[in-house]
Amino acid sequence: MSRIRWTWRPAGTFESFTQHGRTTHLAITTKTTTRGTHRVELAHTLPTQLPPAVEHAIHQETAKAVRAVGIRNGASHTEVIVTPIGRPYVIETAARIGAGHIGELLHHALGINPWIALLDIALGRPARLTPARRHHATVRFLTSPAAGRLTSVTGLPRPGPDTPLVRLRARPGDPVGPAHTNAGRLGSLIVVSPDARTTAARATQLLDDIRIEVEPHPA
């Protein structure tokens, strides 16, 4: 007897805003995580392009989820997975802007300020949710290669037009280790450009230039 094994592929998250019960979907965010038990998020990238039929189906399921939890005014962050045949399933909907710098990615890639949009919604003003540009943005998170004491982090890029955010959370002397939760990440950087390939290549290059030195704990 043969057994069918389903392989699920992540579609990531949907970032949406609802005003007076009408929902606007802004972008799909792709997530990259570690493997194994902990699944720490290493990168977020938006906007993600999916086949039109799959994207339409995700729009429908996300809108149902937003209505089901009663969001009439505010942001929503919806986690979605898709089967190999393109059927989406919502696994979580939260009434908030996505964490992990997703709000900043929306701002830099689409020219939409999500915090101003939330303020407009709260004050009853029409929220400005039309993209001012069509760029691509990604955030990459730094993690420790080993457990021990952080001695140095070198090669970090300077903030600029294509790297609007460079942030280091850990300092030399801090105890560090392989990340088991998102809180265990050492820092982050955002890369923005007009197209997806350039954004990904630039982010990879910058990460390759960064050196994280850790003094292992004595045996």
PDB file of C-alpha atoms in Angstrom:
ATOM      1  CA  MET A   1       0.000   0.000   0.000  1.00  0.00           C
ATOM      2  CA  SER A   2       1.474   3.354  -0.994  1.00  0.00           C
ATOM      3  CA  ARG A   3       1.169   6.442   1.163  1.00  0.00           C
ATOM      4  CA  ILE A   4       0.729   9.929  -0.255  1.00  0.00           C
ATOM      5  CA  ARG A   5       3.015  12.435   1.414  1.00  0.00           C
ATOM      6  CA  TRP A   6       1.890  16.048   1.297  1.00  0.00           C
ATOM      7  CA  THR A   7       4.606  18.644   0.976  1.00  0.00           C
ATOM      8  CA  TRP A   8       3.591  22.086   2.158  1.00  0.00           C
ATOM      9  CA  ARG A   9       5.305  25.177   0.849  1.00  0.00           C
ATOM     10  CA  PRO A  10       5.105  28.476   2.746  1.00  0.00           C
ATOM     11  CA  ALA A  11       3.540  31.447   0.994  1.00  0.00           C
ATOM     12  CA  GLY A  12       4.539  33.680   3.877  1.00  0.00           C
ATOM     13  CA  THR A  13       2.334  36.429   5.251  1.00  0.00           C
ATOM     14  CA  PHE A  14      -0.226  38.916   3.986  1.00  0.00           C
ATOM     15  CA  GLU A  15       0.001  42.501   5.172  1.00  0.00           C
ATOM     16  CA  SER A  16      -3.408  44.169   5.048  1.00  0.00           C
ATOM     17  CA  PHE A  17      -5.294  47.218   6.300  1.00  0.00           C
ATOM     18  CA  THR A  18      -9.026  47.415   6.945  1.00  0.00           C
ATOM     19  CA  GLN A  19     -11.068  50.611   7.163  1.00  0.00           C
ATOM     20  CA  HIS A  20     -14.836  50.621   7.729  1.00  0.00           C
ATOM     21  CA  GLY A  21     -14.870  46.890   6.994  1.00  0.00           C
ATOM     22  CA  ARG A  22     -13.130  47.181   3.622  1.00  0.00           C
ATOM     23  CA  THR A  23      -9.756  45.400   3.449  1.00  0.00           C
ATOM     24  CA  THR A  24      -6.813  46.404   1.266  1.00  0.00           C
ATOM     25  CA  HIS A  25      -4.035  43.826   0.794  1.00  0.00           C
ATOM     26  CA  LEU A  26      -0.665  45.568   0.437  1.00  0.00           C
ATOM     27  CA  ALA A  27       1.907  42.806  -0.104  1.00  0.00           C
ATOM     28  CA  ILE A  28       2.874  39.183   0.383  1.00  0.00           C
ATOM     29  CA  THR A  29       5.964  38.705   2.529  1.00  0.00           C
ATOM     30  CA  THR A  30       8.218  35.685   2.050  1.00  0.00           C
ATOM     31  CA  LYS A  31       9.862  34.339   5.200  1.00  0.00           C
ATOM     32  CA  THR A  32      13.157  32.465   5.409  1.00  0.00           C
ATOM     33  CA  THR A  33      13.710  30.447   8.587  1.00  0.00           C
ATOM     34  CA  THR A  34      16.215  28.081  10.110  1.00  0.00           C
ATOM     35  CA  ARG A  35      15.494  24.381   9.855  1.00  0.00           C
ATOM     36  CA  GLY A  36      14.821  22.009  12.691  1.00  0.00           C
ATOM     37  CA  THR A  37      12.778  22.541  15.823  1.00  0.00           C
ATOM     38  CA  HIS A  38      13.063  26.272  16.456  1.00  0.00           C
ATOM     39  CA  ARG A  39      12.415  27.854  13.024  1.00  0.00           C
ATOM     40  CA  VAL A  40      14.005  31.229  13.769  1.00  0.00           C
ATOM     41  CA  GLU A  41      13.241  33.842  11.102  1.00  0.00           C
ATOM     42  CA  LEU A  42      16.383  34.836   9.174  1.00  0.00           C
ATOM     43  CA  ALA A  43      14.833  37.050   6.472  1.00  0.00           C
ATOM     44  CA  HIS A  44      11.643  38.751   5.324  1.00  0.00           C
ATOM     45  CA  THR A  45      11.227  39.881   1.717  1.00  0.00           C
ATOM     46  CA  LEU A  46       8.429  41.760  -0.023  1.00  0.00           C
ATOM     47  CA  PRO A  47       6.559  42.032  -2.282  1.00  0.00           C
ATOM     48  CA  THR A  48       6.463  38.377  -3.337  1.00  0.00           C
ATOM     49  CA  GLN A  49       4.981  37.451  -6.706  1.00  0.00           C
ATOM     50  CA  LEU A  50       2.888  34.261  -6.877  1.00  0.00           C
ATOM     51  CA  PRO A  51       0.865  32.764  -9.745  1.00  0.00           C
ATOM     52  CA  PRO A  52      -2.252  34.942 -10.191  1.00  0.00           C
ATOM     53  CA  ALA A  53      -4.657  32.104  -9.347  1.00  0.00           C
ATOM     54  CA  VAL A  54      -2.785  31.305  -6.116  1.00  0.00           C
ATOM     55  CA  GLU A  55      -2.582  34.962  -5.140  1.00  0.00           C
ATOM     56  CA  HIS A  56      -6.309  35.426  -5.773  1.00  0.00           C
ATOM     57  CA  ALA A  57      -7.121  32.399  -3.624  1.00  0.00           C
ATOM     58  CA  ILE A  58      -4.939  33.744  -0.809  1.00  0.00           C
ATOM     59  CA  HIS A  59      -6.689  37.123  -1.067  1.00  0.00           C
ATOM     60  CA  GLN A  60     -10.050  35.408  -0.612  1.00  0.00           C
ATOM     61  CA  GLU A  61      -8.958  33.269   2.349  1.00  0.00           C
ATOM     62  CA  THR A  62      -7.242  36.214   4.045  1.00  0.00           C
ATOM     63  CA  ALA A  63     -10.334  38.389   3.654  1.00  0.00           C
ATOM     64  CA  LYS A  64     -12.441  35.629   5.232  1.00  0.00           C
ATOM     65  CA  ALA A  65     -10.042  35.379   8.163  1.00  0.00           C
ATOM     66  CA  VAL A  66     -10.058  39.146   8.720  1.00  0.00           C
ATOM     67  CA  ARG A  67     -13.867  39.175   8.761  1.00  0.00           C
ATOM     68  CA  ALA A  68     -14.032  36.107  10.997  1.00  0.00           C
ATOM     69  CA  VAL A  69     -11.947  37.694  13.769  1.00  0.00           C
ATOM     70  CA  GLY A  70     -13.911  40.945  13.525  1.00  0.00           C
ATOM     71  CA  ILE A  71     -11.293  43.394  12.260  1.00  0.00           C
ATOM     72  CA  ARG A  72     -13.170  46.417  10.892  1.00  0.00           C
ATOM     73  CA  ASN A  73     -10.533  49.110  11.375  1.00  0.00           C
ATOM     74  CA  GLY A  74      -6.798  48.541  11.632  1.00  0.00           C
ATOM     75  CA  ALA A  75      -3.898  46.460  10.381  1.00  0.00           C
ATOM     76  CA  SER A  76      -3.775  42.690  10.034  1.00  0.00           C
ATOM     77  CA  HIS A  77      -0.913  40.240   9.601  1.00  0.00           C
ATOM     78  CA  THR A  78      -2.000  36.854   8.253  1.00  0.00           C
ATOM     79  CA  GLU A  79       0.183  33.742   8.092  1.00  0.00           C
ATOM     80  CA  VAL A  80      -0.627  31.471   5.123  1.00  0.00           C
ATOM     81  CA  ILE A  81       0.655  28.134   3.838  1.00  0.00           C
ATOM     82  CA  VAL A  82      -0.122  26.658   0.412  1.00  0.00           C
ATOM     83  CA  THR A  83      -0.446  23.039  -0.696  1.00  0.00           C
ATOM     84  CA  PRO A  84       1.397  21.776  -3.800  1.00  0.00           C
ATOM     85  CA  ILE A  85      -1.841  22.127  -5.793  1.00  0.00           C
ATOM     86  CA  GLY A  86      -2.085  25.806  -4.851  1.00  0.00           C
ATOM     87  CA  ARG A  87      -4.725  25.659  -2.120  1.00  0.00           C
ATOM     88  CA  PRO A  88      -4.050  28.212   0.659  1.00  0.00           C
ATOM     89  CA  TYR A  89      -4.707  27.691   4.354  1.00  0.00           C
ATOM     90  CA  VAL A  90      -4.692  30.467   6.936  1.00  0.00           C
ATOM     91  CA  ILE A  91      -2.894  29.441  10.110  1.00  0.00           C
ATOM     92  CA  GLU A  92      -2.918  32.764  11.984  1.00  0.00           C
ATOM     93  CA  THR A  93      -4.430  36.250  11.731  1.00  0.00           C
ATOM     94  CA  ALA A  94      -3.326  39.007  14.090  1.00  0.00           C
ATOM     95  CA  ALA A  95      -4.689  42.549  14.341  1.00  0.00           C
ATOM     96  CA  ARG A  96      -1.291  44.228  14.022  1.00  0.00           C
ATOM     97  CA  ILE A  97       1.477  45.240  11.644  1.00  0.00           C
ATOM     98  CA  GLY A  98       3.858  42.367  10.998  1.00  0.00           C
ATOM     99  CA  ALA A  99       6.912  42.241  13.276  1.00  0.00           C
ATOM    100  CA  GLY A 100      10.520  41.731  12.201  1.00  0.00           C
ATOM    101  CA  HIS A 101      10.713  45.119  10.424  1.00  0.00           C
ATOM    102  CA  ILE A 102       7.876  44.229   8.023  1.00  0.00           C
ATOM    103  CA  GLY A 103       6.351  47.666   8.564  1.00  0.00           C
ATOM    104  CA  GLU A 104       9.630  49.265   7.515  1.00  0.00           C
ATOM    105  CA  LEU A 105       9.812  47.008   4.459  1.00  0.00           C
ATOM    106  CA  LEU A 106       6.366  48.230   3.402  1.00  0.00           C
ATOM    107  CA  HIS A 107       7.515  51.813   3.864  1.00  0.00           C
ATOM    108  CA  HIS A 108      10.746  51.440   1.869  1.00  0.00           C
ATOM    109  CA  ALA A 109       9.418  49.171  -0.895  1.00  0.00           C
ATOM    110  CA  LEU A 110       5.988  50.678  -1.521  1.00  0.00           C
ATOM    111  CA  GLY A 111       6.278  54.174  -0.098  1.00  0.00           C
ATOM    112  CA  ILE A 112       3.372  53.475   2.267  1.00  0.00           C
ATOM    113  CA  ASN A 113       3.876  54.544   5.878  1.00  0.00           C
ATOM    114  CA  PRO A 114       1.891  51.940   7.844  1.00  0.00           C
ATOM    115  CA  TRP A 115       2.041  53.875  11.111  1.00  0.00           C
ATOM    116  CA  ILE A 116       0.560  56.996   9.520  1.00  0.00           C
ATOM    117  CA  ALA A 117      -2.074  54.758   7.912  1.00  0.00           C
ATOM    118  CA  LEU A 118      -3.009  53.397  11.344  1.00  0.00           C
ATOM    119  CA  LEU A 119      -3.241  56.923  12.732  1.00  0.00           C
ATOM    120  CA  ASP A 120      -5.487  57.971   9.841  1.00  0.00           C
ATOM    121  CA  ILE A 121      -7.749  54.980  10.448  1.00  0.00           C
ATOM    122  CA  ALA A 122      -7.931  55.735  14.180  1.00  0.00           C
ATOM    123  CA  LEU A 123      -8.865  59.371  13.464  1.00  0.00           C
ATOM    124  CA  GLY A 124     -11.423  58.467  10.826  1.00  0.00           C
ATOM    125  CA  ARG A 125      -9.461  59.921   7.931  1.00  0.00           C
ATOM    126  CA  PRO A 126      -9.031  58.052   4.615  1.00  0.00           C
ATOM    127  CA  ALA A 127      -5.866  55.961   4.924  1.00  0.00           C
ATOM    128  CA  ARG A 128      -3.265  56.437   2.184  1.00  0.00           C
ATOM    129  CA  LEU A 129      -2.709  52.868   0.985  1.00  0.00           C
ATOM    130  CA  THR A 130      -1.848  53.375  -2.689  1.00  0.00           C
ATOM    131  CA  PRO A 131       1.816  52.457  -3.393  1.00  0.00           C
ATOM    132  CA  ALA A 132       3.974  55.469  -4.238  1.00  0.00           C
ATOM    133  CA  ARG A 133       6.641  53.204  -5.784  1.00  0.00           C
ATOM    134  CA  ARG A 134       7.190  49.557  -6.699  1.00  0.00           C
ATOM    135  CA  HIS A 135      10.544  48.607  -5.183  1.00  0.00           C
ATOM    136  CA  HIS A 136      11.643  45.439  -3.403  1.00  0.00           C
ATOM    137  CA  ALA A 137      12.925  45.274   0.163  1.00  0.00           C
ATOM    138  CA  THR A 138      14.399  42.586   2.366  1.00  0.00           C
ATOM    139  CA  VAL A 139      15.587  42.392   5.960  1.00  0.00           C
ATOM    140  CA  ARG A 140      18.349  39.957   6.901  1.00  0.00           C
ATOM    141  CA  PHE A 141      19.025  39.024  10.520  1.00  0.00           C
ATOM    142  CA  LEU A 142      22.446  38.311  12.029  1.00  0.00           C
ATOM    143  CA  THR A 143      22.933  35.255  14.226  1.00  0.00           C
ATOM    144  CA  SER A 144      25.839  33.898  16.205  1.00  0.00           C
ATOM    145  CA  PRO A 145      27.837  31.035  14.662  1.00  0.00           C
ATOM    146  CA  ALA A 146      28.607  29.534  18.078  1.00  0.00           C
ATOM    147  CA  ALA A 147      27.948  29.777  21.803  1.00  0.00           C
ATOM    148  CA  GLY A 148      30.323  31.931  23.804  1.00  0.00           C
ATOM    149  CA  ARG A 149      31.237  35.572  24.305  1.00  0.00           C
ATOM    150  CA  LEU A 150      30.886  38.003  21.421  1.00  0.00           C
ATOM    151  CA  THR A 151      34.262  39.596  20.713  1.00  0.00           C
ATOM    152  CA  SER A 152      33.589  41.610  17.542  1.00  0.00           C
ATOM    153  CA  VAL A 153      31.283  42.261  14.594  1.00  0.00           C
ATOM    154  CA  THR A 154      33.048  43.783  11.589  1.00  0.00           C
ATOM    155  CA  GLY A 155      32.104  44.570   8.011  1.00  0.00           C
ATOM    156  CA  LEU A 156      28.719  46.116   8.752  1.00  0.00           C
ATOM    157  CA  PRO A 157      27.614  48.413   5.919  1.00  0.00           C
ATOM    158  CA  ARG A 158      26.960  52.092   6.467  1.00  0.00           C
ATOM    159  CA  PRO A 159      23.305  53.160   6.309  1.00  0.00           C
ATOM    160  CA  GLY A 160      22.468  54.672   2.926  1.00  0.00           C
ATOM    161  CA  PRO A 161      19.781  54.838   0.234  1.00  0.00           C
ATOM    162  CA  ASP A 162      19.969  51.096  -0.505  1.00  0.00           C
ATOM    163  CA  THR A 163      20.576  50.087   3.137  1.00  0.00           C
ATOM    164  CA  PRO A 164      18.214  52.322   5.129  1.00  0.00           C
ATOM    165  CA  LEU A 165      18.538  50.314   8.343  1.00  0.00           C
ATOM    166  CA  VAL A 166      21.619  48.693   9.901  1.00  0.00           C
ATOM    167  CA  ARG A 167      21.144  47.681  13.525  1.00  0.00           C
ATOM    168  CA  LEU A 168      23.295  45.719  15.977  1.00  0.00           C
ATOM    169  CA  ARG A 169      21.594  44.570  19.168  1.00  0.00           C
ATOM    170  CA  ALA A 170      24.525  42.742  20.786  1.00  0.00           C
ATOM    171  CA  ARG A 171      27.784  44.294  22.023  1.00  0.00           C
ATOM    172  CA  PRO A 172      31.272  42.852  22.495  1.00  0.00           C
ATOM    173  CA  GLY A 173      31.336  40.980  25.763  1.00  0.00           C
ATOM    174  CA  ASP A 174      27.738  39.831  25.571  1.00  0.00           C
ATOM    175  CA  PRO A 175      27.022  36.114  25.907  1.00  0.00           C
ATOM    176  CA  VAL A 176      25.679  34.779  22.604  1.00  0.00           C
ATOM    177  CA  GLY A 177      24.706  31.487  21.048  1.00  0.00           C
ATOM    178  CA  PRO A 178      22.854  29.964  18.127  1.00  0.00           C
ATOM    179  CA  ALA A 179      19.421  31.577  17.958  1.00  0.00           C
ATOM    180  CA  HIS A 180      16.598  29.417  19.319  1.00  0.00           C
ATOM    181  CA  THR A 181      14.063  32.273  19.231  1.00  0.00           C
ATOM    182  CA  ASN A 182      13.800  35.505  17.272  1.00  0.00           C
ATOM    183  CA  ALA A 183      15.026  37.313  20.396  1.00  0.00           C
ATOM    184  CA  GLY A 184      18.393  35.541  20.018  1.00  0.00           C
ATOM    185  CA  ARG A 185      19.283  37.380  16.797  1.00  0.00           C
ATOM    186  CA  LEU A 186      22.228  39.784  17.022  1.00  0.00           C
ATOM    187  CA  GLY A 187      21.099  42.475  14.586  1.00  0.00           C
ATOM    188  CA  SER A 188      19.580  43.227  11.219  1.00  0.00           C
ATOM    189  CA  LEU A 189      19.961  45.138   7.985  1.00  0.00           C
ATOM    190  CA  ILE A 190      17.473  46.217   5.324  1.00  0.00           C
ATOM    191  CA  VAL A 191      18.269  46.355   1.603  1.00  0.00           C
ATOM    192  CA  VAL A 192      16.086  48.136  -0.972  1.00  0.00           C
ATOM    193  CA  SER A 193      16.307  48.314  -4.775  1.00  0.00           C
ATOM    194  CA  PRO A 194      13.988  48.585  -7.794  1.00  0.00           C
ATOM    195  CA  ASP A 195      14.032  44.848  -8.575  1.00  0.00           C
ATOM    196  CA  ALA A 196      13.994  41.565  -6.655  1.00  0.00           C
ATOM    197  CA  ARG A 197      17.219  40.046  -8.038  1.00  0.00           C
ATOM    198  CA  THR A 198      19.322  43.111  -7.277  1.00  0.00           C
ATOM    199  CA  THR A 199      17.891  43.278  -3.766  1.00  0.00           C
ATOM    200  CA  ALA A 200      18.677  39.628  -3.040  1.00  0.00           C
ATOM    201  CA  ALA A 201      22.178  39.813  -4.536  1.00  0.00           C
ATOM    202  CA  ARG A 202      23.033  42.972  -2.609  1.00  0.00           C
ATOM    203  CA  ALA A 203      21.801  41.482   0.662  1.00  0.00           C
ATOM    204  CA  THR A 204      23.858  38.320   0.108  1.00  0.00           C
ATOM    205  CA  GLN A 205      26.971  40.368  -0.670  1.00  0.00           C
ATOM    206  CA  LEU A 206      26.585  42.470   2.458  1.00  0.00           C
ATOM    207  CA  LEU A 207      26.105  39.410   4.659  1.00  0.00           C
ATOM    208  CA  ASP A 208      29.210  37.792   3.164  1.00  0.00           C
ATOM    209  CA  ASP A 209      31.247  40.855   4.192  1.00  0.00           C
ATOM    210  CA  ILE A 210      30.170  40.682   7.847  1.00  0.00           C
ATOM    211  CA  ARG A 211      32.393  38.796  10.278  1.00  0.00           C
ATOM    212  CA  ILE A 212      31.065  37.731  13.687  1.00  0.00           C
ATOM    213  CA  GLU A 213      33.795  36.616  16.085  1.00  0.00           C
ATOM    214  CA  VAL A 214      32.876  34.588  19.176  1.00  0.00           C
ATOM    215  CA  GLU A 215      35.186  33.370  21.940  1.00  0.00           C
ATOM    216  CA  PRO A 216      33.884  29.896  22.843  1.00  0.00           C
ATOM    217  CA  HIS A 217      33.057  29.069  26.431  1.00  0.00           C
ATOM    218  CA  PRO A 218      35.876  27.127  28.113  1.00  0.00           C
ATOM    219  CA  ALA A 219      35.290  23.403  28.230  1.00  0.00           C
TER     220      ALA A 219
END
